[in-house]
C-alpha cells in the first residue's frame, strides 16, 4: 500500500485494500478459514506487509492444526463447556468462578491455586472487554510443580480462544461495531523481588509473550500495570525487550496513583473498588476478582460438589422449586437445620417486597452478619435463576421479608455454582427459590420439543460458613 495508514484508525477503503492484498497471497483453504478480521489483525501485525503477513497466517494455521486449537472445549452459548476462568457481567455465559466440575481438569484446578486471581470483568467505555489479573499474588514457584510448560500453554490458549470466540462477539453485538481487542489491568500489589527474579517464571513469560504475538496479534487495545514498585523497573527492562514495538506502545506502567488513569478508560461501575472504581460484585464469592492465594472465597475440592444434600426435578412445565433454610445465631448451641417448606410463589416472580441493596443483608444495630453458602448443580437446561429472601423469626417481628439475593441467572449445567449469602446473626429463615431460565433469559438455544420433556435434575446443599470451613478443612475466608 502506497499511502501512510493509521493502523488504529484506517479508513474503510484502506482496510479493504489491505485485506484484498493479503487474500491474494493466500491459498483457497486459508481464505476460506480466515475471516476479514483475522486477515486485518495479521496485516497490522506485519505493518501491512502482505508477504510477511501471509507467512505469519500460514504458520498460524499450521499451529492451530497441529495443536488442535479448534477442538478446545470453549464455553459458548450453544454448548455446556465450563468457563476457563472467572467472568463477570456478560450474557453469553453467566457470571461464574472456576469450580471443580466434571469437565474441569485437575491441571486447571491446580493452576488456579497458583494464579493470583483473574477475571473478565465487564467492559470499558468503548465496549471492549476488561481483563483484570492480580499478578502480584501469583505463587510463581508452584506453577512448575503442578504442570509442564505445554500444560500451562494449553490452559492459556483455552482462555485466548474463549476471548476470541465468545467474549469478542458478545462485545461486538452490544457495541454495534466490531470489537476485537481487550483492555488488560495487571495489579502488582503484593509482588516480591523473588517473583521478579525467578528465572523459570521469566522464561515461561517470555515464551508466552512470544506465542501470543505470533498467534493472537492485535488482541490488546491497552494494558495497564498498576501498583508497580520501584524494583519492577529492572525486570521491565528485560521484559520490554521481548515485545514488538507496537505492543510496547500500548503498555502503561503506573504506580499507586493509578485510579484516575484507569477511570479515563473504564467506567467506575465497571472497575472494581480495589482498583478505584465502585464495583464489588457482591453477588459472587470473591467479589470482582476471586483469588485463591488471597483466600477471599472458599476454594472447594471436587468432592464438595458431589452427593449434595437435596435433589429435585424441574422441567419447563414445572419450572420452580422453593426451600426454607433456618438460620440459628452462631452463638446458639445447635447448628442451623435445613427444613423443607412448600413456598412456591413466595418469591418476587409473583409478588413485590421491600428490597435491600444487591448482595447485602438486612441489618440492625445489634445484628452481626452471618454467611451462608449454597452449592448447586444441574445436569442440563438453559440455566437456573436463583433468588433468596430473609425473614426474621417471631410472629411479633415488625420486619418484612427482605430480598438478600436478587434474581440472578447461573449456568450450573456447565459447572457447579457456589453462592455466598449474608444474613443477620439472629434467628430467621432464608427463603430460596430456584427456577428454570425463561426463554428470554440467557443466550443458550431453546430446546426442541423432545428435549424439553426431559426433566432437569437440580442438586443443592446449603451450609453456614462455619460448617463449610470445618467439613472441608478450609482456611478462614478473608473478605477484603
Short mmCIF file of C-alpha atoms in Angstrom, two decimals:
data_model
loop_
_atom_site.label_atom_id
_atom_site.label_comp_id
_atom_site.label_asym_id
_atom_site.label_seq_id
_atom_site.Cartn_x
_atom_site.Cartn_y
_atom_site.Cartn_z
CA UNK A 1 0.00 0.00 0.00
CA UNK A 2 1.38 3.39 -1.00
CA UNK A 3 -0.34 5.77 1.40
CA UNK A 4 0.59 6.03 5.05
CA UNK A 5 -2.10 4.28 7.06
CA UNK A 6 -3.05 4.93 10.68
CA UNK A 7 -3.19 1.32 11.83
CA UNK A 8 -5.53 2.18 14.71
CA UNK A 9 -7.92 4.26 12.61
CA UNK A 10 -7.76 3.17 8.96
CA UNK A 11 -10.37 4.33 6.51
CA UNK A 12 -12.75 1.60 5.24
CA UNK A 13 -11.04 1.82 1.87
CA UNK A 14 -7.55 1.35 3.33
CA UNK A 15 -8.68 -1.61 5.39
CA UNK A 16 -10.41 -3.23 2.43
CA UNK A 17 -7.32 -2.75 0.25
CA UNK A 18 -5.03 -4.34 2.85
CA UNK A 19 -7.36 -7.33 3.22
CA UNK A 20 -7.57 -7.77 -0.54
CA UNK A 21 -3.78 -7.63 -0.96
CA UNK A 22 -3.23 -10.27 1.69
CA UNK A 23 -6.01 -12.56 0.48
CA UNK A 24 -4.41 -12.55 -2.97
CA UNK A 25 -1.33 -14.21 -1.43
CA UNK A 26 -3.20 -16.95 0.45
CA UNK A 27 -4.41 -20.36 -0.65
CA UNK A 28 -8.10 -21.09 -1.16
CA UNK A 29 -8.09 -23.09 2.08
CA UNK A 30 -6.59 -20.21 4.03
CA UNK A 31 -9.01 -17.71 2.53
CA UNK A 32 -11.93 -19.92 3.46
CA UNK A 33 -10.67 -20.38 7.02
CA UNK A 34 -9.76 -16.76 7.76
CA UNK A 35 -12.29 -14.04 8.46
CA UNK A 36 -11.64 -10.48 7.36
CA UNK A 37 -10.86 -9.74 10.99
CA UNK A 38 -8.16 -12.41 11.02
CA UNK A 39 -6.70 -11.02 7.81
CA UNK A 40 -6.64 -7.49 9.17
CA UNK A 41 -5.07 -8.48 12.51
CA UNK A 42 -2.16 -10.24 10.83
CA UNK A 43 -1.77 -7.43 8.28
CA UNK A 44 -1.40 -4.89 11.08
CA UNK A 45 1.00 -7.17 12.98
CA UNK A 46 3.31 -7.02 9.97
CA UNK A 47 2.81 -3.31 9.26
CA UNK A 48 0.66 -4.07 6.18
CA UNK A 49 3.46 -6.02 4.51
CA UNK A 50 1.28 -8.57 2.71
CA UNK A 51 4.10 -11.02 2.02
CA UNK A 52 5.21 -11.16 5.66
CA UNK A 53 1.61 -11.34 6.86
CA UNK A 54 0.93 -14.28 4.52
CA UNK A 55 3.83 -16.21 6.05
CA UNK A 56 2.51 -15.40 9.50
CA UNK A 57 -1.01 -16.63 8.67
CA UNK A 58 0.26 -19.87 7.16
CA UNK A 59 2.31 -20.57 10.29
CA UNK A 60 -0.71 -19.70 12.45
CA UNK A 61 -2.94 -22.12 10.57
CA UNK A 62 -0.36 -24.90 10.80
CA UNK A 63 -0.03 -24.32 14.54
CA UNK A 64 -3.78 -24.42 15.05
CA UNK A 65 -3.98 -27.70 13.16
CA UNK A 66 -1.08 -29.36 14.99
CA UNK A 67 -2.26 -28.19 18.43
CA UNK A 68 -5.96 -29.00 17.75
CA UNK A 69 -6.87 -25.46 18.76
CA UNK A 70 -10.24 -25.62 17.01
CA UNK A 71 -11.16 -28.62 19.19
CA UNK A 72 -10.57 -26.91 22.53
CA UNK A 73 -13.64 -27.02 24.83
CA UNK A 74 -14.53 -23.34 24.56
CA UNK A 75 -17.62 -22.25 26.51
CA UNK A 76 -20.22 -20.77 24.16
CA UNK A 77 -23.99 -20.29 24.35
CA UNK A 78 -24.70 -23.42 22.31
CA UNK A 79 -22.68 -25.83 24.48
CA UNK A 80 -22.23 -26.71 28.15
CA UNK A 81 -18.45 -26.39 28.47
CA UNK A 82 -17.36 -24.58 31.65
CA UNK A 83 -15.79 -21.13 31.54
CA UNK A 84 -11.99 -21.39 31.83
CA UNK A 85 -11.65 -18.55 34.33
CA UNK A 86 -13.91 -16.25 36.38
CA UNK A 87 -16.18 -13.88 34.49
CA UNK A 88 -18.49 -11.03 35.47
CA UNK A 89 -21.04 -9.00 33.53
CA UNK A 90 -21.59 -10.94 30.30
CA UNK A 91 -24.67 -12.67 28.91
CA UNK A 92 -23.21 -15.30 26.55
CA UNK A 93 -22.27 -17.17 29.71
CA UNK A 94 -23.43 -16.43 33.24
CA UNK A 95 -21.21 -14.99 35.95
CA UNK A 96 -19.01 -17.77 37.28
CA UNK A 97 -15.90 -18.73 39.20
CA UNK A 98 -13.76 -21.71 38.28
CA UNK A 99 -15.29 -24.60 40.21
CA UNK A 100 -14.42 -28.30 40.26
CA UNK A 101 -16.95 -29.67 37.81
CA UNK A 102 -16.53 -32.93 35.89
CA UNK A 103 -15.43 -31.06 32.73
CA UNK A 104 -12.75 -29.05 34.56
CA UNK A 105 -9.36 -30.78 34.51
CA UNK A 106 -7.19 -31.34 37.56
CA UNK A 107 -4.49 -29.24 35.87
CA UNK A 108 -6.87 -26.28 35.61
CA UNK A 109 -7.75 -26.55 39.29
CA UNK A 110 -4.12 -26.85 40.36
CA UNK A 111 -3.09 -23.88 38.21
CA UNK A 112 -5.96 -21.86 39.64
CA UNK A 113 -4.46 -22.34 43.10
CA UNK A 114 -1.15 -20.86 41.95
CA UNK A 115 -2.54 -17.97 39.89
CA UNK A 116 -3.02 -14.67 41.67
CA UNK A 117 -6.62 -14.41 40.56
CA UNK A 118 -8.04 -13.11 37.30
CA UNK A 119 -11.38 -12.23 35.75
CA UNK A 120 -13.01 -10.92 32.59
CA UNK A 121 -14.75 -8.03 34.31
CA UNK A 122 -17.32 -6.10 32.29
CA UNK A 123 -16.35 -3.57 29.58
CA UNK A 124 -14.57 -0.27 29.07
CA UNK A 125 -16.19 2.95 27.86
CA UNK A 126 -15.98 1.84 24.24
CA UNK A 127 -17.38 -1.64 24.79
CA UNK A 128 -14.09 -3.56 24.91
CA UNK A 129 -13.79 -6.41 27.42
CA UNK A 130 -11.71 -5.71 30.51
CA UNK A 131 -9.46 -8.44 31.85
CA UNK A 132 -8.01 -8.00 35.35
CA UNK A 133 -5.19 -10.09 36.82
CA UNK A 134 -3.85 -9.96 40.37
CA UNK A 135 -0.36 -10.63 39.02
CA UNK A 136 1.33 -9.72 42.29
CA UNK A 137 -0.36 -12.61 44.10
CA UNK A 138 0.96 -15.43 41.90
CA UNK A 139 2.62 -18.37 43.61
CA UNK A 140 5.26 -18.33 40.90
CA UNK A 141 7.44 -21.14 42.15
CA UNK A 142 4.49 -23.53 42.45
CA UNK A 143 3.40 -23.34 38.80
CA UNK A 144 6.15 -25.67 37.55
CA UNK A 145 5.22 -28.14 40.30
CA UNK A 146 1.66 -28.65 39.04
CA UNK A 147 2.08 -28.74 35.26
CA UNK A 148 4.51 -28.71 32.37
CA UNK A 149 5.08 -25.77 30.05
CA UNK A 150 2.82 -27.43 27.46
CA UNK A 151 0.08 -27.85 30.06
CA UNK A 152 0.33 -24.19 31.01
CA UNK A 153 0.12 -23.15 27.36
CA UNK A 154 -2.92 -25.35 26.71
CA UNK A 155 -4.74 -23.60 29.55
CA UNK A 156 -3.60 -20.20 28.25
CA UNK A 157 -4.76 -20.98 24.72
CA UNK A 158 -8.15 -22.08 26.05
CA UNK A 159 -8.52 -18.67 27.68
CA UNK A 160 -7.44 -16.90 24.48
CA UNK A 161 -9.91 -18.88 22.39
CA UNK A 162 -12.71 -18.12 24.88
CA UNK A 163 -11.93 -14.44 24.46
CA UNK A 164 -11.80 -14.74 20.68
CA UNK A 165 -14.88 -16.92 20.13
CA UNK A 166 -17.19 -15.86 22.97
CA UNK A 167 -16.21 -12.56 24.59
CA UNK A 168 -15.37 -10.53 21.48
CA UNK A 169 -18.53 -11.49 19.54
CA UNK A 170 -20.74 -10.53 22.50
CA UNK A 171 -18.96 -7.21 22.95
CA UNK A 172 -19.29 -6.53 19.21
CA UNK A 173 -23.03 -7.18 19.33
CA UNK A 174 -23.52 -4.88 22.32
CA UNK A 175 -21.32 -2.11 20.91
CA UNK A 176 -22.89 -2.20 17.47
CA UNK A 177 -19.46 -2.40 15.85
CA UNK A 178 -16.58 -4.83 15.66
CA UNK A 179 -14.73 -5.30 18.95
CA UNK A 180 -11.56 -7.36 18.66
CA UNK A 181 -9.28 -6.04 21.39
CA UNK A 182 -9.34 -6.15 25.18
CA UNK A 183 -8.14 -3.83 27.93
CA UNK A 184 -5.88 -5.55 30.47
CA UNK A 185 -5.10 -4.49 34.04
CA UNK A 186 -2.22 -6.22 35.82
CA UNK A 187 -2.25 -5.43 39.54
CA UNK A 188 1.24 -5.95 41.01
CA UNK A 189 0.18 -5.40 44.64
CA UNK A 190 1.97 -8.00 46.73
CA UNK A 191 4.77 -8.71 44.25
CA UNK A 192 8.20 -9.54 45.67
CA UNK A 193 11.76 -9.39 44.43
CA UNK A 194 11.80 -13.18 44.47
CA UNK A 195 8.95 -13.28 41.95
CA UNK A 196 10.59 -10.74 39.66
CA UNK A 197 13.92 -12.58 39.67
CA UNK A 198 12.63 -16.15 39.37
CA UNK A 199 14.32 -17.29 36.15
CA UNK A 200 11.98 -20.23 35.29
CA UNK A 201 8.97 -17.89 35.61
CA UNK A 202 10.61 -15.27 33.41
CA UNK A 203 11.36 -17.92 30.79
CA UNK A 204 7.71 -19.03 30.84
CA UNK A 205 6.59 -15.43 30.47
CA UNK A 206 8.94 -14.83 27.55
CA UNK A 207 7.67 -17.92 25.74
CA UNK A 208 4.04 -16.98 26.38
CA UNK A 209 4.53 -13.43 25.11
CA UNK A 210 6.24 -14.79 22.01
CA UNK A 211 3.35 -17.17 21.26
CA UNK A 212 0.71 -14.51 21.83
CA UNK A 213 2.40 -12.09 19.45
CA UNK A 214 2.58 -14.82 16.80
CA UNK A 215 -0.84 -16.42 17.20
CA UNK A 216 -3.05 -13.74 18.78
CA UNK A 217 -1.73 -10.46 17.39
CA UNK A 218 -3.64 -7.20 17.79
CA UNK A 219 -5.95 -8.55 20.52
CA UNK A 220 -4.83 -5.97 23.08
CA UNK A 221 -6.00 -2.35 22.97
CA UNK A 222 -4.18 -1.23 26.09
CA UNK A 223 -2.50 -2.76 29.14
CA UNK A 224 -2.19 -1.01 32.49
CA UNK A 225 0.36 -2.26 35.02
CA UNK A 226 -0.67 -0.79 38.38
CA UNK A 227 0.90 -0.80 41.84
CA UNK A 228 4.25 -1.25 40.12
CA UNK A 229 7.02 -0.99 42.76
CA UNK A 230 10.39 0.58 42.02
CA UNK A 231 12.00 -2.86 41.88
CA UNK A 232 9.82 -3.66 38.85
CA UNK A 233 11.95 -1.32 36.74
CA UNK A 234 14.80 -3.82 36.50
CA UNK A 235 12.54 -6.68 35.43
CA UNK A 236 10.73 -4.41 32.97
CA UNK A 237 13.98 -3.59 31.16
CA UNK A 238 14.25 -7.30 30.38
CA UNK A 239 10.57 -7.93 29.60
CA UNK A 240 10.24 -4.99 27.22
CA UNK A 241 12.98 -6.44 25.01
CA UNK A 242 10.66 -9.39 24.27
CA UNK A 243 7.85 -7.20 22.94
CA UNK A 244 7.07 -5.86 19.49
CA UNK A 245 7.35 -2.04 19.41
CA UNK A 246 3.66 -1.71 18.59
CA UNK A 247 2.72 -3.89 21.57
CA UNK A 248 5.11 -1.95 23.78
CA UNK A 249 3.47 1.35 22.85
CA UNK A 250 0.16 0.14 24.31
CA UNK A 251 1.52 -0.68 27.78
CA UNK A 252 1.22 1.92 30.54
CA UNK A 253 3.11 1.42 33.79
CA UNK A 254 1.52 3.19 36.74
CA UNK A 255 2.48 3.42 40.38
CA UNK A 256 -0.02 3.76 43.20
CA UNK A 257 -1.84 6.82 41.84
CA UNK A 258 -3.41 4.84 39.01
CA UNK A 259 -7.17 5.25 39.60
CA UNK A 260 -7.65 8.49 37.60
CA UNK A 261 -5.93 6.93 34.59
CA UNK A 262 -7.98 3.73 34.80
CA UNK A 263 -11.21 5.70 35.14
CA UNK A 264 -10.49 7.52 31.88
CA UNK A 265 -10.73 4.11 30.18
CA UNK A 266 -13.16 2.15 32.38
CA UNK A 267 -16.43 3.41 33.93
CA UNK A 268 -16.43 3.48 37.73
CA UNK A 269 -19.30 0.98 37.86
CA UNK A 270 -17.23 -1.47 35.80
CA UNK A 271 -13.99 -1.03 37.74
CA UNK A 272 -13.50 -2.99 40.99
CA UNK A 273 -13.41 -0.94 44.17
CA UNK A 274 -9.90 -2.19 44.99
CA UNK A 275 -8.72 -0.51 41.78
CA UNK A 276 -10.51 2.79 42.42
CA UNK A 277 -13.95 2.03 40.99
CA UNK A 278 -17.29 1.36 42.66
CA UNK A 279 -17.98 -2.25 41.62
CA UNK A 280 -17.88 -5.01 44.24
CA UNK A 281 -19.73 -7.90 42.54
CA UNK A 282 -21.12 -8.78 45.95
CA UNK A 283 -23.33 -11.45 44.39
CA UNK A 284 -20.28 -13.67 43.78
CA UNK A 285 -17.83 -15.31 46.21
CA UNK A 286 -14.54 -13.45 45.95
CA UNK A 287 -16.27 -10.35 44.61
CA UNK A 288 -14.93 -8.85 41.39
CA UNK A 289 -11.70 -10.86 41.18
CA UNK A 290 -11.58 -14.07 43.25
CA UNK A 291 -8.12 -15.16 44.34
CA UNK A 292 -7.10 -18.48 45.85
CA UNK A 293 -3.77 -17.11 47.22
CA UNK A 294 -5.65 -14.19 48.81
CA UNK A 295 -8.22 -16.58 50.26
CA UNK A 296 -11.15 -14.25 49.54
CA UNK A 297 -13.54 -17.10 48.69
CA UNK A 298 -13.86 -20.82 49.52
CA UNK A 299 -11.80 -22.86 47.07
CA UNK A 300 -13.69 -26.13 47.42
CA UNK A 301 -12.35 -29.55 46.37
CA UNK A 302 -14.03 -31.68 43.73
CA UNK A 303 -15.74 -33.87 46.34
CA UNK A 304 -17.63 -30.81 47.66
CA UNK A 305 -19.85 -30.80 44.58
CA UNK A 306 -20.96 -34.45 44.57
CA UNK A 307 -23.62 -36.14 46.69
CA UNK A 308 -25.26 -32.83 47.58
CA UNK A 309 -27.92 -32.90 50.27
CA UNK A 310 -31.04 -32.23 48.16
CA UNK A 311 -32.14 -33.45 44.76
CA UNK A 312 -35.24 -32.27 42.90
CA UNK A 313 -36.54 -32.36 39.35
CA UNK A 314 -37.51 -29.25 37.42
CA UNK A 315 -39.00 -29.01 33.95
CA UNK A 316 -40.23 -26.40 31.52
CA UNK A 317 -43.79 -27.22 32.59
CA UNK A 318 -42.93 -27.21 36.34
CA UNK A 319 -40.01 -24.78 36.44
CA UNK A 320 -39.85 -23.73 40.11
CA UNK A 321 -38.63 -25.14 43.39
CA UNK A 322 -38.58 -23.43 46.80
CA UNK A 323 -36.89 -24.27 50.06
CA UNK A 324 -36.65 -22.79 53.57
CA UNK A 325 -33.39 -22.78 55.49
CA UNK A 326 -33.49 -21.99 59.20
CA UNK A 327 -30.70 -19.73 60.41
CA UNK A 328 -29.75 -20.07 64.08
CA UNK A 329 -27.45 -17.46 65.65
CA UNK A 330 -23.81 -18.52 65.66
CA UNK A 331 -23.63 -18.49 69.46
CA UNK A 332 -26.56 -20.93 69.79
CA UNK A 333 -25.85 -24.45 70.98
CA UNK A 334 -27.31 -26.20 67.97
CA UNK A 335 -26.26 -25.69 64.33
CA UNK A 336 -28.73 -24.39 61.72
CA UNK A 337 -31.00 -27.13 60.44
CA UNK A 338 -32.45 -27.06 56.90
CA UNK A 339 -36.18 -27.66 56.73
CA UNK A 340 -38.22 -28.20 53.60
CA UNK A 341 -41.26 -25.98 53.06
CA UNK A 342 -43.78 -25.54 50.19
CA UNK A 343 -43.10 -21.87 49.42
CA UNK A 344 -43.93 -21.93 45.73
CA UNK A 345 -44.68 -18.46 44.50
CA UNK A 346 -43.37 -16.62 47.56
CA UNK A 347 -40.54 -15.03 45.63
CA UNK A 348 -40.84 -11.79 43.67
CA UNK A 349 -41.89 -13.57 40.49
CA UNK A 350 -45.40 -13.45 41.99
CA UNK A 351 -45.14 -10.56 44.45
CA UNK A 352 -43.44 -7.32 45.41
CA UNK A 353 -41.50 -6.71 48.60
CA UNK A 354 -39.19 -4.13 50.11
CA UNK A 355 -35.68 -4.81 48.78
CA UNK A 356 -32.27 -4.36 50.31
CA UNK A 357 -29.24 -3.34 48.21
CA UNK A 358 -27.91 -6.02 45.91
CA UNK A 359 -25.91 -8.65 47.73
CA UNK A 360 -26.45 -7.06 51.15
CA UNK A 361 -28.28 -8.32 54.19
CA UNK A 362 -30.78 -6.51 56.39
CA UNK A 363 -29.09 -5.16 59.48
CA UNK A 364 -29.96 -3.78 62.89
CA UNK A 365 -27.74 -2.00 65.41
CA UNK A 366 -27.16 -5.25 67.30
CA UNK A 367 -27.07 -7.68 64.38
CA UNK A 368 -23.84 -9.21 63.07
CA UNK A 369 -23.54 -10.73 59.61
CA UNK A 370 -23.59 -14.47 59.19
CA UNK A 371 -22.57 -16.09 55.92
CA UNK A 372 -24.40 -18.97 54.28
CA UNK A 373 -23.08 -20.86 51.26
CA UNK A 374 -25.10 -22.58 48.56
CA UNK A 375 -23.68 -25.23 46.23
CA UNK A 376 -25.81 -26.39 43.32
CA UNK A 377 -25.56 -28.23 40.03
CA UNK A 378 -27.89 -29.12 37.16
CA UNK A 379 -27.50 -31.87 34.61
CA UNK A 380 -28.96 -29.96 31.65
CA UNK A 381 -31.03 -26.94 30.65
CA UNK A 382 -30.51 -23.29 29.72
CA UNK A 383 -29.59 -22.10 33.20
CA UNK A 384 -31.11 -21.71 36.65
CA UNK A 385 -32.30 -18.44 38.21
CA UNK A 386 -31.84 -18.06 41.98
CA UNK A 387 -33.48 -15.63 44.39
CA UNK A 388 -33.31 -15.55 48.21
CA UNK A 389 -35.28 -13.70 50.90
CA UNK A 390 -34.54 -13.20 54.57
CA UNK A 391 -37.41 -13.35 57.04
CA UNK A 392 -36.85 -12.92 60.80
CA UNK A 393 -38.38 -15.41 63.20
CA UNK A 394 -41.13 -14.46 65.63
CA UNK A 395 -44.69 -13.54 64.90
CA UNK A 396 -44.22 -10.30 66.79
CA UNK A 397 -41.50 -9.06 64.48
CA UNK A 398 -42.29 -5.89 62.53
CA UNK A 399 -39.69 -6.66 59.87
CA UNK A 400 -40.92 -7.62 56.45
CA UNK A 401 -39.32 -10.17 54.21
CA UNK A 402 -36.20 -8.61 52.67
CA UNK A 403 -34.56 -9.60 49.41
CA UNK A 404 -30.98 -10.53 50.27
CA UNK A 405 -30.14 -12.06 46.91
CA UNK A 406 -31.99 -10.71 43.86
CA UNK A 407 -32.70 -12.82 40.80
CA UNK A 408 -29.51 -13.96 39.07
CA UNK A 409 -29.10 -16.41 36.22
CA UNK A 410 -26.38 -19.04 36.54
CA UNK A 411 -25.15 -21.91 34.37
CA UNK A 412 -24.96 -24.94 36.70
CA UNK A 413 -25.21 -27.18 33.63
CA UNK A 414 -21.64 -26.04 32.79
CA UNK A 415 -20.04 -26.39 36.22
CA UNK A 416 -21.14 -26.33 39.87
CA UNK A 417 -22.15 -22.95 41.28
CA UNK A 418 -21.12 -21.65 44.70
CA UNK A 419 -23.02 -18.66 46.14
CA UNK A 420 -22.33 -16.64 49.27
CA UNK A 421 -25.25 -15.04 51.15
CA UNK A 422 -25.26 -12.59 54.05
CA UNK A 423 -27.90 -12.79 56.76
CA UNK A 424 -28.17 -11.24 60.23
CA UNK A 425 -26.81 -13.36 63.04
CA UNK A 426 -30.22 -13.86 64.59
CA UNK A 427 -32.98 -16.39 64.29
CA UNK A 428 -34.75 -16.33 60.96
CA UNK A 429 -35.24 -18.09 57.66
CA UNK A 430 -33.70 -17.86 54.23
CA UNK A 431 -36.37 -18.50 51.61
CA UNK A 432 -34.82 -19.90 48.44
CA UNK A 433 -36.40 -20.00 45.02
CA UNK A 434 -34.87 -21.76 42.05
CA UNK A 435 -36.42 -21.73 38.62
CA UNK A 436 -35.60 -22.74 35.07
CA UNK A 437 -34.47 -19.81 32.93
CA UNK A 438 -37.19 -18.28 30.79
CA UNK A 439 -36.79 -18.28 27.04
CA UNK A 440 -35.91 -14.58 27.08
CA UNK A 441 -33.10 -15.07 29.62
CA UNK A 442 -29.56 -16.02 28.67
CA UNK A 443 -28.27 -16.95 25.24
CA UNK A 444 -28.47 -20.76 25.29
CA UNK A 445 -30.54 -22.14 22.40
CA UNK A 446 -34.10 -23.22 23.04
CA UNK A 447 -34.65 -26.96 23.49
CA UNK A 448 -36.66 -28.81 20.90
CA UNK A 449 -39.94 -30.43 21.93
CA UNK A 450 -38.35 -33.78 22.73
CA UNK A 451 -35.53 -32.31 24.80
CA UNK A 452 -37.94 -30.01 26.66
CA UNK A 453 -39.74 -33.06 28.04
CA UNK A 454 -36.58 -34.38 29.76
CA UNK A 455 -36.52 -33.37 33.45
CA UNK A 456 -33.72 -31.14 34.75
CA UNK A 457 -32.12 -32.56 37.88
CA UNK A 458 -31.17 -29.85 40.36
CA UNK A 459 -28.94 -30.80 43.29
CA UNK A 460 -28.02 -28.45 46.11
CA UNK A 461 -26.60 -28.09 49.60
CA UNK A 462 -26.87 -25.13 51.98
CA UNK A 463 -24.35 -24.61 54.80
CA UNK A 464 -23.13 -21.94 57.15
CA UNK A 465 -19.59 -20.72 56.63
CA UNK A 466 -18.52 -22.40 59.86
CA UNK A 467 -19.75 -25.83 58.79
CA UNK A 468 -18.30 -25.49 55.27
CA UNK A 469 -14.87 -24.47 56.58
CA UNK A 470 -14.92 -27.33 59.09
CA UNK A 471 -16.12 -30.02 56.68
CA UNK A 472 -13.51 -29.28 54.01
CA UNK A 473 -10.71 -28.09 56.27
CA UNK A 474 -10.56 -24.61 54.74
CA UNK A 475 -8.71 -21.56 55.94
CA UNK A 476 -10.89 -18.68 57.18
CA UNK A 477 -12.32 -16.57 54.38
CA UNK A 478 -10.54 -13.19 54.04
CA UNK A 479 -13.05 -10.71 52.69
CA UNK A 480 -11.15 -7.66 51.50
#
